[in-house]
């Protein structure tokens, strides 16, 4: 079986911490794949908001997710606090990739919980068509803070 392999970038320019809630758990008693995707969605929203954007307000266009890849490394449980580091790279004419590093915060050493990547396209929701990535957004998102 071929497995998804995500090669993370060396640097991330944003991170947030999210506590795992009881509603994030599946019937197996840990965070399910749907909740894992919700966690990276929340981190992406916080990342965009940090730069003054949202998925519907991105330099006069919107964003739409074209693809998502997740590499699970360690289960997440109720009460865990997860540090999610986020960065955007690989810009082309219409989109870019956002990478996520998820680590369980642990007193001795953080535990790798997973890696993820979402392919984002710039989208004009009113006219239902893809549009070019705004140069101003590239400049903001690639600035290391």
CSV table of N, CA and C in Angstrom, one decimal:
chain,number,residue,atom,x,y,z
A,1,UNK,N,0.8,-1.2,0.0
A,1,UNK,CA,0.0,0.0,0.0
A,1,UNK,C,0.9,1.2,0.0
A,2,UNK,N,0.6,2.1,-0.9
A,2,UNK,CA,1.4,3.4,-1.0
A,2,UNK,C,0.8,4.3,0.0
A,3,UNK,N,1.7,5.0,0.8
A,3,UNK,CA,1.3,5.9,1.9
A,3,UNK,C,1.5,7.3,1.5
A,4,UNK,N,0.7,8.3,2.0
A,4,UNK,CA,0.9,9.7,1.8
A,4,UNK,C,2.2,10.1,2.6
A,5,UNK,N,3.1,10.8,2.0
A,5,UNK,CA,4.3,11.3,2.7
A,5,UNK,C,4.3,12.8,2.5
A,6,UNK,N,4.3,13.6,3.5
A,6,UNK,CA,4.3,15.0,3.5
A,6,UNK,C,5.7,15.5,3.9
A,7,UNK,N,6.3,16.2,3.0
A,7,UNK,CA,7.6,16.8,3.3
A,7,UNK,C,7.4,18.3,3.8
A,8,UNK,N,7.5,18.5,5.1
A,8,UNK,CA,7.2,19.8,5.6
A,8,UNK,C,8.4,20.8,5.3
A,9,UNK,N,8.0,22.1,5.2
A,9,UNK,CA,9.1,23.1,5.0
A,9,UNK,C,9.8,23.2,6.4
A,10,UNK,N,11.0,23.8,6.3
A,10,UNK,CA,11.8,24.0,7.5
A,10,UNK,C,11.3,25.1,8.4
A,11,UNK,N,10.6,26.1,7.9
A,11,UNK,CA,10.2,27.2,8.7
A,11,UNK,C,8.7,27.4,8.6
A,12,UNK,N,8.1,27.8,9.8
A,12,UNK,CA,6.7,28.1,9.9
A,12,UNK,C,6.6,29.5,10.4
A,13,UNK,N,5.7,30.3,9.9
A,13,UNK,CA,5.6,31.7,10.3
A,13,UNK,C,4.4,32.0,11.2
A,14,UNK,N,3.7,30.9,11.7
A,14,UNK,CA,2.6,31.1,12.6
A,14,UNK,C,2.4,29.8,13.4
A,15,UNK,N,1.9,29.9,14.6
A,15,UNK,CA,1.5,28.7,15.4
A,15,UNK,C,0.4,29.1,16.3
A,16,UNK,N,-0.4,28.1,16.7
A,16,UNK,CA,-1.5,28.3,17.6
A,16,UNK,C,-1.6,27.1,18.4
A,17,UNK,N,-2.3,27.2,19.6
A,17,UNK,CA,-2.5,26.0,20.4
A,17,UNK,C,-4.0,25.8,20.5
A,18,UNK,N,-4.4,24.5,20.4
A,18,UNK,CA,-5.8,24.2,20.4
A,18,UNK,C,-6.0,23.0,21.4
A,19,UNK,N,-7.0,23.1,22.3
A,19,UNK,CA,-7.3,22.0,23.2
A,19,UNK,C,-8.3,21.0,22.6
A,20,UNK,N,-8.0,19.8,22.8
A,20,UNK,CA,-8.9,18.7,22.2
A,20,UNK,C,-10.1,18.7,23.1
A,21,UNK,N,-11.3,18.8,22.5
A,21,UNK,CA,-12.6,18.8,23.2
A,21,UNK,C,-13.2,17.4,23.2
A,22,UNK,N,-14.1,17.1,24.0
A,22,UNK,CA,-14.8,15.8,24.0
A,22,UNK,C,-15.5,15.6,22.7
A,23,UNK,N,-16.0,16.7,22.1
A,23,UNK,CA,-16.7,16.5,20.8
A,23,UNK,C,-15.8,16.2,19.7
A,24,UNK,N,-14.5,16.3,19.9
A,24,UNK,CA,-13.6,16.0,18.8
A,24,UNK,C,-13.3,14.5,18.7
A,25,UNK,N,-13.8,13.7,19.7
A,25,UNK,CA,-13.5,12.3,19.7
A,25,UNK,C,-14.5,11.5,18.9
A,26,UNK,N,-14.0,10.4,18.4
A,26,UNK,CA,-14.8,9.4,17.6
A,26,UNK,C,-15.1,8.2,18.5
A,27,UNK,N,-15.8,7.2,17.9
A,27,UNK,CA,-16.2,6.0,18.6
A,27,UNK,C,-15.0,5.2,19.2
A,28,UNK,N,-13.8,5.5,18.6
A,28,UNK,CA,-12.6,4.8,19.1
A,28,UNK,C,-12.0,5.5,20.3
A,29,UNK,N,-12.5,6.7,20.7
A,29,UNK,CA,-12.1,7.4,21.9
A,29,UNK,C,-10.9,8.3,21.7
A,30,UNK,N,-10.6,8.6,20.4
A,30,UNK,CA,-9.6,9.5,20.0
A,30,UNK,C,-10.1,10.4,18.9
A,31,UNK,N,-9.3,11.4,18.5
A,31,UNK,CA,-9.7,12.3,17.5
A,31,UNK,C,-9.7,11.6,16.2
A,32,UNK,N,-10.9,11.7,15.5
A,32,UNK,CA,-11.1,11.0,14.2
A,32,UNK,C,-10.6,11.9,13.1
A,33,UNK,N,-10.5,11.3,11.9
A,33,UNK,CA,-10.0,12.0,10.7
A,33,UNK,C,-10.8,13.3,10.4
A,34,UNK,N,-12.1,13.2,10.6
A,34,UNK,CA,-12.9,14.4,10.3
A,34,UNK,C,-12.6,15.6,11.3
A,35,UNK,N,-12.4,15.2,12.5
A,35,UNK,CA,-12.0,16.3,13.5
A,35,UNK,C,-10.6,16.7,13.3
A,36,UNK,N,-9.7,15.9,12.9
A,36,UNK,CA,-8.3,16.2,12.6
A,36,UNK,C,-8.3,17.3,11.5
A,37,UNK,N,-9.1,17.1,10.4
A,37,UNK,CA,-9.3,18.1,9.4
A,37,UNK,C,-9.9,19.4,9.9
A,38,UNK,N,-10.8,19.3,10.8
A,38,UNK,CA,-11.4,20.5,11.5
A,38,UNK,C,-10.4,21.3,12.3
A,39,UNK,N,-9.4,20.5,12.9
A,39,UNK,CA,-8.4,21.2,13.6
A,39,UNK,C,-7.5,22.0,12.7
A,40,UNK,N,-7.1,21.5,11.5
A,40,UNK,CA,-6.3,22.2,10.6
A,40,UNK,C,-7.1,23.4,10.0
A,41,UNK,N,-8.4,23.2,9.8
A,41,UNK,CA,-9.3,24.3,9.3
A,41,UNK,C,-9.2,25.4,10.3
A,42,UNK,N,-9.4,25.1,11.6
A,42,UNK,CA,-9.3,26.2,12.6
A,42,UNK,C,-8.0,26.9,12.6
A,43,UNK,N,-6.9,26.1,12.5
A,43,UNK,CA,-5.5,26.7,12.5
A,43,UNK,C,-5.4,27.6,11.2
A,44,UNK,N,-5.9,27.1,10.1
A,44,UNK,CA,-5.8,27.9,8.9
A,44,UNK,C,-6.6,29.2,9.0
A,45,UNK,N,-7.8,29.2,9.6
A,45,UNK,CA,-8.5,30.4,9.9
A,45,UNK,C,-7.8,31.4,10.8
A,46,UNK,N,-7.2,30.9,11.8
A,46,UNK,CA,-6.4,31.7,12.7
A,46,UNK,C,-5.2,32.3,12.0
A,47,UNK,N,-4.5,31.5,11.2
A,47,UNK,CA,-3.4,31.9,10.4
A,47,UNK,C,-3.8,33.1,9.5
A,48,UNK,N,-4.8,32.9,8.7
A,48,UNK,CA,-5.3,33.9,7.8
A,48,UNK,C,-5.7,35.2,8.6
A,49,UNK,N,-6.4,35.0,9.7
A,49,UNK,CA,-6.8,36.1,10.5
A,49,UNK,C,-5.6,36.9,11.0
A,50,UNK,N,-4.6,36.2,11.4
A,50,UNK,CA,-3.3,36.8,11.8
A,50,UNK,C,-2.8,37.8,10.8
A,51,UNK,N,-3.0,37.5,9.5
A,51,UNK,CA,-2.5,38.4,8.5
A,51,UNK,C,-3.6,39.3,7.9
A,52,UNK,N,-4.8,39.4,8.6
A,52,UNK,CA,-5.9,40.3,8.2
A,52,UNK,C,-6.8,39.7,7.2
A,53,UNK,N,-6.8,38.4,7.0
A,53,UNK,CA,-7.6,37.8,6.0
A,53,UNK,C,-8.6,36.8,6.6
A,54,UNK,N,-9.5,36.3,5.7
A,54,UNK,CA,-10.3,35.1,6.0
A,54,UNK,C,-10.4,34.4,4.7
A,55,UNK,N,-11.1,33.2,4.7
A,55,UNK,CA,-11.3,32.5,3.5
A,55,UNK,C,-12.2,33.2,2.5
A,56,UNK,N,-13.0,34.1,2.9
A,56,UNK,CA,-13.9,34.8,2.0
A,56,UNK,C,-13.4,36.3,1.8
A,57,UNK,N,-12.3,36.7,2.4
A,57,UNK,CA,-11.8,38.0,2.3
A,57,UNK,C,-10.3,37.9,2.2
A,58,UNK,N,-9.8,37.7,1.0
A,58,UNK,CA,-8.4,37.4,0.7
A,58,UNK,C,-7.9,38.4,-0.4
A,59,UNK,N,-7.7,39.6,-0.1
A,59,UNK,CA,-7.3,40.6,-1.1
A,59,UNK,C,-8.3,40.7,-2.2
A,60,UNK,N,-9.6,40.8,-1.9
A,60,UNK,CA,-10.7,41.0,-2.9
A,60,UNK,C,-11.1,39.7,-3.6
A,61,UNK,N,-10.7,38.6,-3.1
A,61,UNK,CA,-11.2,37.3,-3.6
A,61,UNK,C,-11.4,36.3,-2.4
A,62,UNK,N,-11.7,35.1,-2.7
A,62,UNK,CA,-11.9,34.1,-1.6
A,62,UNK,C,-10.9,33.0,-1.8
A,63,UNK,N,-11.0,32.1,-0.9
A,63,UNK,CA,-10.1,30.9,-1.0
A,63,UNK,C,-11.0,29.6,-1.1
A,64,UNK,N,-10.6,28.6,-1.8
A,64,UNK,CA,-11.3,27.4,-1.8
A,64,UNK,C,-10.3,26.3,-1.8
A,65,UNK,N,-10.6,25.2,-1.0
A,65,UNK,CA,-9.6,24.1,-0.8
A,65,UNK,C,-9.8,23.2,-2.0
A,66,UNK,N,-8.6,23.0,-2.7
A,66,UNK,CA,-8.6,22.1,-3.9
A,66,UNK,C,-8.2,20.6,-3.5
A,67,UNK,N,-7.5,20.5,-2.4
A,67,UNK,CA,-7.1,19.1,-2.0
A,67,UNK,C,-6.6,19.2,-0.6
A,68,UNK,N,-6.5,18.0,0.1
A,68,UNK,CA,-6.0,17.9,1.4
A,68,UNK,C,-5.3,16.6,1.6
A,69,UNK,N,-4.2,16.6,2.3
A,69,UNK,CA,-3.4,15.4,2.6
A,69,UNK,C,-3.1,15.4,4.1
A,70,UNK,N,-3.3,14.3,4.7
A,70,UNK,CA,-2.9,14.2,6.2
A,70,UNK,C,-2.1,12.9,6.4
A,71,UNK,N,-1.1,13.1,7.2
A,71,UNK,CA,-0.2,12.0,7.6
A,71,UNK,C,-0.3,11.9,9.1
A,72,UNK,N,-1.0,10.9,9.6
A,72,UNK,CA,-1.3,10.7,11.0
A,72,UNK,C,0.0,10.0,11.6
A,73,UNK,N,0.4,10.6,12.8
A,73,UNK,CA,1.6,10.0,13.4
A,73,UNK,C,1.3,9.5,14.9
A,74,UNK,N,0.4,10.2,15.6
A,74,UNK,CA,0.1,9.8,17.0
A,74,UNK,C,-1.3,10.2,17.3
A,75,UNK,N,-2.0,9.4,18.0
A,75,UNK,CA,-3.4,9.7,18.3
A,75,UNK,C,-3.5,10.9,19.2
A,76,UNK,N,-4.6,11.7,19.0
A,76,UNK,CA,-4.9,12.8,19.9
A,76,UNK,C,-6.1,12.4,20.8
A,77,UNK,N,-6.0,12.7,22.1
A,77,UNK,CA,-7.0,12.4,23.1
A,77,UNK,C,-7.5,13.6,23.8
A,78,UNK,N,-8.7,13.3,24.4
A,78,UNK,CA,-9.3,14.4,25.2
A,78,UNK,C,-8.3,15.0,26.2
A,79,UNK,N,-8.3,16.3,26.2
A,79,UNK,CA,-7.4,17.0,27.2
A,79,UNK,C,-6.0,17.4,26.6
A,80,UNK,N,-5.7,16.7,25.5
A,80,UNK,CA,-4.4,17.1,24.8
A,80,UNK,C,-4.4,18.6,24.4
A,81,UNK,N,-3.3,19.2,24.5
A,81,UNK,CA,-3.2,20.6,23.8
A,81,UNK,C,-2.3,20.4,22.6
A,82,UNK,N,-2.7,20.8,21.5
A,82,UNK,CA,-2.0,20.6,20.2
A,82,UNK,C,-1.5,21.9,19.7
A,83,UNK,N,-0.2,22.0,19.5
A,83,UNK,CA,0.4,23.1,18.9
A,83,UNK,C,0.4,22.9,17.4
A,84,UNK,N,-0.2,23.8,16.6
A,84,UNK,CA,-0.3,23.6,15.2
A,84,UNK,C,0.5,24.8,14.5
A,85,UNK,N,1.5,24.4,13.9
A,85,UNK,CA,2.4,25.4,13.2
A,85,UNK,C,1.9,25.4,11.7
A,86,UNK,N,1.8,26.7,11.1
A,86,UNK,CA,1.2,26.8,9.8
A,86,UNK,C,2.1,27.7,8.9
A,87,UNK,N,2.2,27.4,7.7
A,87,UNK,CA,2.9,28.3,6.7
A,87,UNK,C,2.4,28.1,5.3
A,88,UNK,N,2.5,29.1,4.5
A,88,UNK,CA,2.1,29.0,3.1
A,88,UNK,C,3.3,29.1,2.2
A,89,UNK,N,3.4,28.1,1.2
A,89,UNK,CA,4.5,28.2,0.2
A,89,UNK,C,4.0,27.6,-1.1
A,90,UNK,N,4.9,27.5,-2.1
A,90,UNK,CA,4.6,26.9,-3.4
A,90,UNK,C,3.5,27.7,-4.1
A,91,UNK,N,3.6,29.0,-4.1
A,91,UNK,CA,2.7,29.8,-4.8
A,91,UNK,C,2.8,29.6,-6.3
A,92,UNK,N,1.7,29.6,-7.0
A,92,UNK,CA,1.7,29.6,-8.5
A,92,UNK,C,0.7,30.6,-8.9
A,93,UNK,N,0.3,30.6,-10.2
A,93,UNK,CA,-0.6,31.7,-10.7
A,93,UNK,C,-2.0,31.7,-9.9
A,94,UNK,N,-2.5,30.5,-9.6
A,94,UNK,CA,-3.9,30.5,-9.1
A,94,UNK,C,-4.0,30.0,-7.6
A,95,UNK,N,-2.9,29.5,-7.1
A,95,UNK,CA,-3.0,29.0,-5.7
A,95,UNK,C,-1.7,28.8,-5.0
A,96,UNK,N,-1.8,28.1,-3.9
A,96,UNK,CA,-0.6,27.8,-3.1
A,96,UNK,C,-1.0,26.7,-2.1
A,97,UNK,N,0.1,26.2,-1.5
A,97,UNK,CA,-0.1,25.1,-0.5
A,97,UNK,C,0.1,25.7,0.9
A,98,UNK,N,-0.7,25.2,1.8
A,98,UNK,CA,-0.6,25.5,3.3
A,98,UNK,C,-0.2,24.2,4.0
A,99,UNK,N,0.9,24.3,4.7
A,99,UNK,CA,1.4,23.2,5.5
A,99,UNK,C,1.2,23.3,7.0
A,100,UNK,N,0.9,22.2,7.6
A,100,UNK,CA,0.6,22.2,9.0
A,100,UNK,C,1.4,21.1,9.7
A,101,UNK,N,2.0,21.5,10.9
A,101,UNK,CA,2.7,20.6,11.7
A,101,UNK,C,2.0,20.5,13.1
A,102,UNK,N,1.5,19.3,13.4
A,102,UNK,CA,0.7,19.2,14.7
A,102,UNK,C,1.5,18.4,15.7
A,103,UNK,N,1.7,19.0,16.9
A,103,UNK,CA,2.4,18.4,18.0
A,103,UNK,C,1.7,18.5,19.2
A,104,UNK,N,1.6,17.4,20.0
A,104,UNK,CA,1.0,17.4,21.3
A,104,UNK,C,2.0,18.1,22.2
A,105,UNK,N,1.6,19.1,23.0
A,105,UNK,CA,2.5,19.7,23.9
A,105,UNK,C,2.7,18.8,25.1
A,106,UNK,N,3.9,18.5,25.3
A,106,UNK,CA,4.3,17.6,26.4
A,106,UNK,C,5.5,18.3,27.2
A,107,UNK,N,5.5,18.2,28.5
A,107,UNK,CA,6.5,18.9,29.3
A,107,UNK,C,7.9,18.6,29.0
A,108,UNK,N,8.2,17.4,28.6
A,108,UNK,CA,9.6,17.0,28.3
A,108,UNK,C,10.0,17.3,26.9
A,109,UNK,N,9.1,16.9,26.0
A,109,UNK,CA,9.3,17.1,24.5
A,109,UNK,C,8.0,16.9,23.8
A,110,UNK,N,7.7,17.8,22.9
A,110,UNK,CA,6.5,17.7,22.1
A,110,UNK,C,6.5,16.4,21.3
A,111,UNK,N,5.3,15.9,21.1
A,111,UNK,CA,5.1,14.6,20.4
A,111,UNK,C,4.5,14.9,19.0
A,112,UNK,N,5.1,14.5,18.0
A,112,UNK,CA,4.5,14.7,16.6
A,112,UNK,C,3.2,13.9,16.5
A,113,UNK,N,2.1,14.7,16.2
A,113,UNK,CA,0.8,14.0,16.1
A,113,UNK,C,0.5,13.9,14.6
A,114,UNK,N,1.0,14.8,13.8
A,114,UNK,CA,0.6,14.6,12.4
A,114,UNK,C,1.2,15.8,11.5
A,115,UNK,N,1.1,15.6,10.2
A,115,UNK,CA,1.4,16.6,9.2
A,115,UNK,C,0.3,16.7,8.3
A,116,UNK,N,0.1,17.9,7.7
A,116,UNK,CA,-1.0,18.0,6.7
A,116,UNK,C,-0.6,19.1,5.7
A,117,UNK,N,-1.3,19.0,4.6
A,117,UNK,CA,-1.1,20.0,3.5
A,117,UNK,C,-2.5,20.2,2.9
A,118,UNK,N,-2.8,21.5,2.7
A,118,UNK,CA,-4.0,21.8,1.9
A,118,UNK,C,-3.6,22.6,0.7
A,119,UNK,N,-4.2,22.3,-0.5
A,119,UNK,CA,-4.0,23.1,-1.7
A,119,UNK,C,-5.1,24.1,-1.7
A,120,UNK,N,-4.7,25.4,-1.8
A,120,UNK,CA,-5.7,26.4,-1.8
A,120,UNK,C,-5.7,27.2,-3.1
A,121,UNK,N,-6.9,27.4,-3.6
A,121,UNK,CA,-7.1,28.2,-4.9
A,121,UNK,C,-7.7,29.5,-4.6
A,122,UNK,N,-7.3,30.5,-5.3
A,122,UNK,CA,-8.0,31.8,-5.1
A,122,UNK,C,-9.3,31.8,-6.0
A,123,UNK,N,-10.4,32.2,-5.5
A,123,UNK,CA,-11.7,32.0,-6.1
A,123,UNK,C,-12.6,33.2,-6.0
A,124,UNK,N,-13.2,33.5,-7.1
A,124,UNK,CA,-14.2,34.6,-7.1
A,124,UNK,C,-15.6,33.9,-7.0
A,125,UNK,N,-16.1,34.0,-5.8
A,125,UNK,CA,-17.4,33.3,-5.5
A,125,UNK,C,-18.5,33.9,-6.2
A,126,UNK,N,-18.5,35.2,-6.5
A,126,UNK,CA,-19.6,35.8,-7.2
A,126,UNK,C,-19.7,35.4,-8.6
A,127,UNK,N,-18.6,35.2,-9.3
A,127,UNK,CA,-18.5,34.8,-10.7
A,127,UNK,C,-18.2,33.3,-10.8
A,128,UNK,N,-18.0,32.6,-9.7
A,128,UNK,CA,-17.8,31.1,-9.7
A,128,UNK,C,-16.6,30.8,-10.6
A,129,UNK,N,-15.5,31.5,-10.4
A,129,UNK,CA,-14.3,31.1,-11.2
A,129,UNK,C,-13.0,31.3,-10.4
A,130,UNK,N,-12.0,30.6,-10.8
A,130,UNK,CA,-10.6,30.8,-10.2
A,130,UNK,C,-10.0,32.1,-10.7
A,131,UNK,N,-9.2,32.7,-9.8
A,131,UNK,CA,-8.6,34.0,-10.1
A,131,UNK,C,-7.1,33.9,-9.6
A,132,UNK,N,-6.3,34.8,-10.1
A,132,UNK,CA,-4.9,34.9,-9.8
A,132,UNK,C,-4.7,35.2,-8.3
A,133,UNK,N,-3.6,34.6,-7.7
A,133,UNK,CA,-3.2,34.9,-6.4
A,133,UNK,C,-2.8,36.4,-6.3
A,134,UNK,N,-3.4,37.2,-5.4
A,134,UNK,CA,-3.0,38.6,-5.2
A,134,UNK,C,-1.5,38.7,-4.8
A,135,UNK,N,-0.8,39.5,-5.4
A,135,UNK,CA,0.7,39.7,-5.1
A,135,UNK,C,0.8,40.2,-3.6
A,136,UNK,N,-0.1,41.0,-3.2
A,136,UNK,CA,0.0,41.5,-1.8
A,136,UNK,C,-0.2,40.4,-0.8
A,137,UNK,N,-1.0,39.4,-1.1
A,137,UNK,CA,-1.2,38.3,-0.2
A,137,UNK,C,0.1,37.4,-0.1
A,138,UNK,N,0.7,37.2,-1.3
A,138,UNK,CA,2.0,36.5,-1.3
A,138,UNK,C,3.0,37.2,-0.4
A,139,UNK,N,3.1,38.5,-0.6
A,139,UNK,CA,4.1,39.2,0.2
A,139,UNK,C,3.9,39.1,1.7
A,140,UNK,N,2.6,39.2,2.1
A,140,UNK,CA,2.3,39.1,3.6
A,140,UNK,C,2.5,37.7,4.1
A,141,UNK,N,2.0,36.7,3.4
A,141,UNK,CA,2.1,35.3,3.9
A,141,UNK,C,3.5,34.7,3.8
A,142,UNK,N,4.4,35.2,3.0
A,142,UNK,CA,5.7,34.7,3.0
A,142,UNK,C,6.7,35.4,3.9
A,143,UNK,N,6.2,36.4,4.6
A,143,UNK,CA,7.1,37.2,5.5
A,143,UNK,C,7.2,36.4,6.8
A,144,UNK,N,8.4,36.0,7.2
A,144,UNK,CA,8.6,35.3,8.5
A,144,UNK,C,8.5,36.3,9.6
A,145,UNK,N,7.7,36.0,10.6
A,145,UNK,CA,7.5,36.9,11.8
A,145,UNK,C,8.1,36.3,13.0
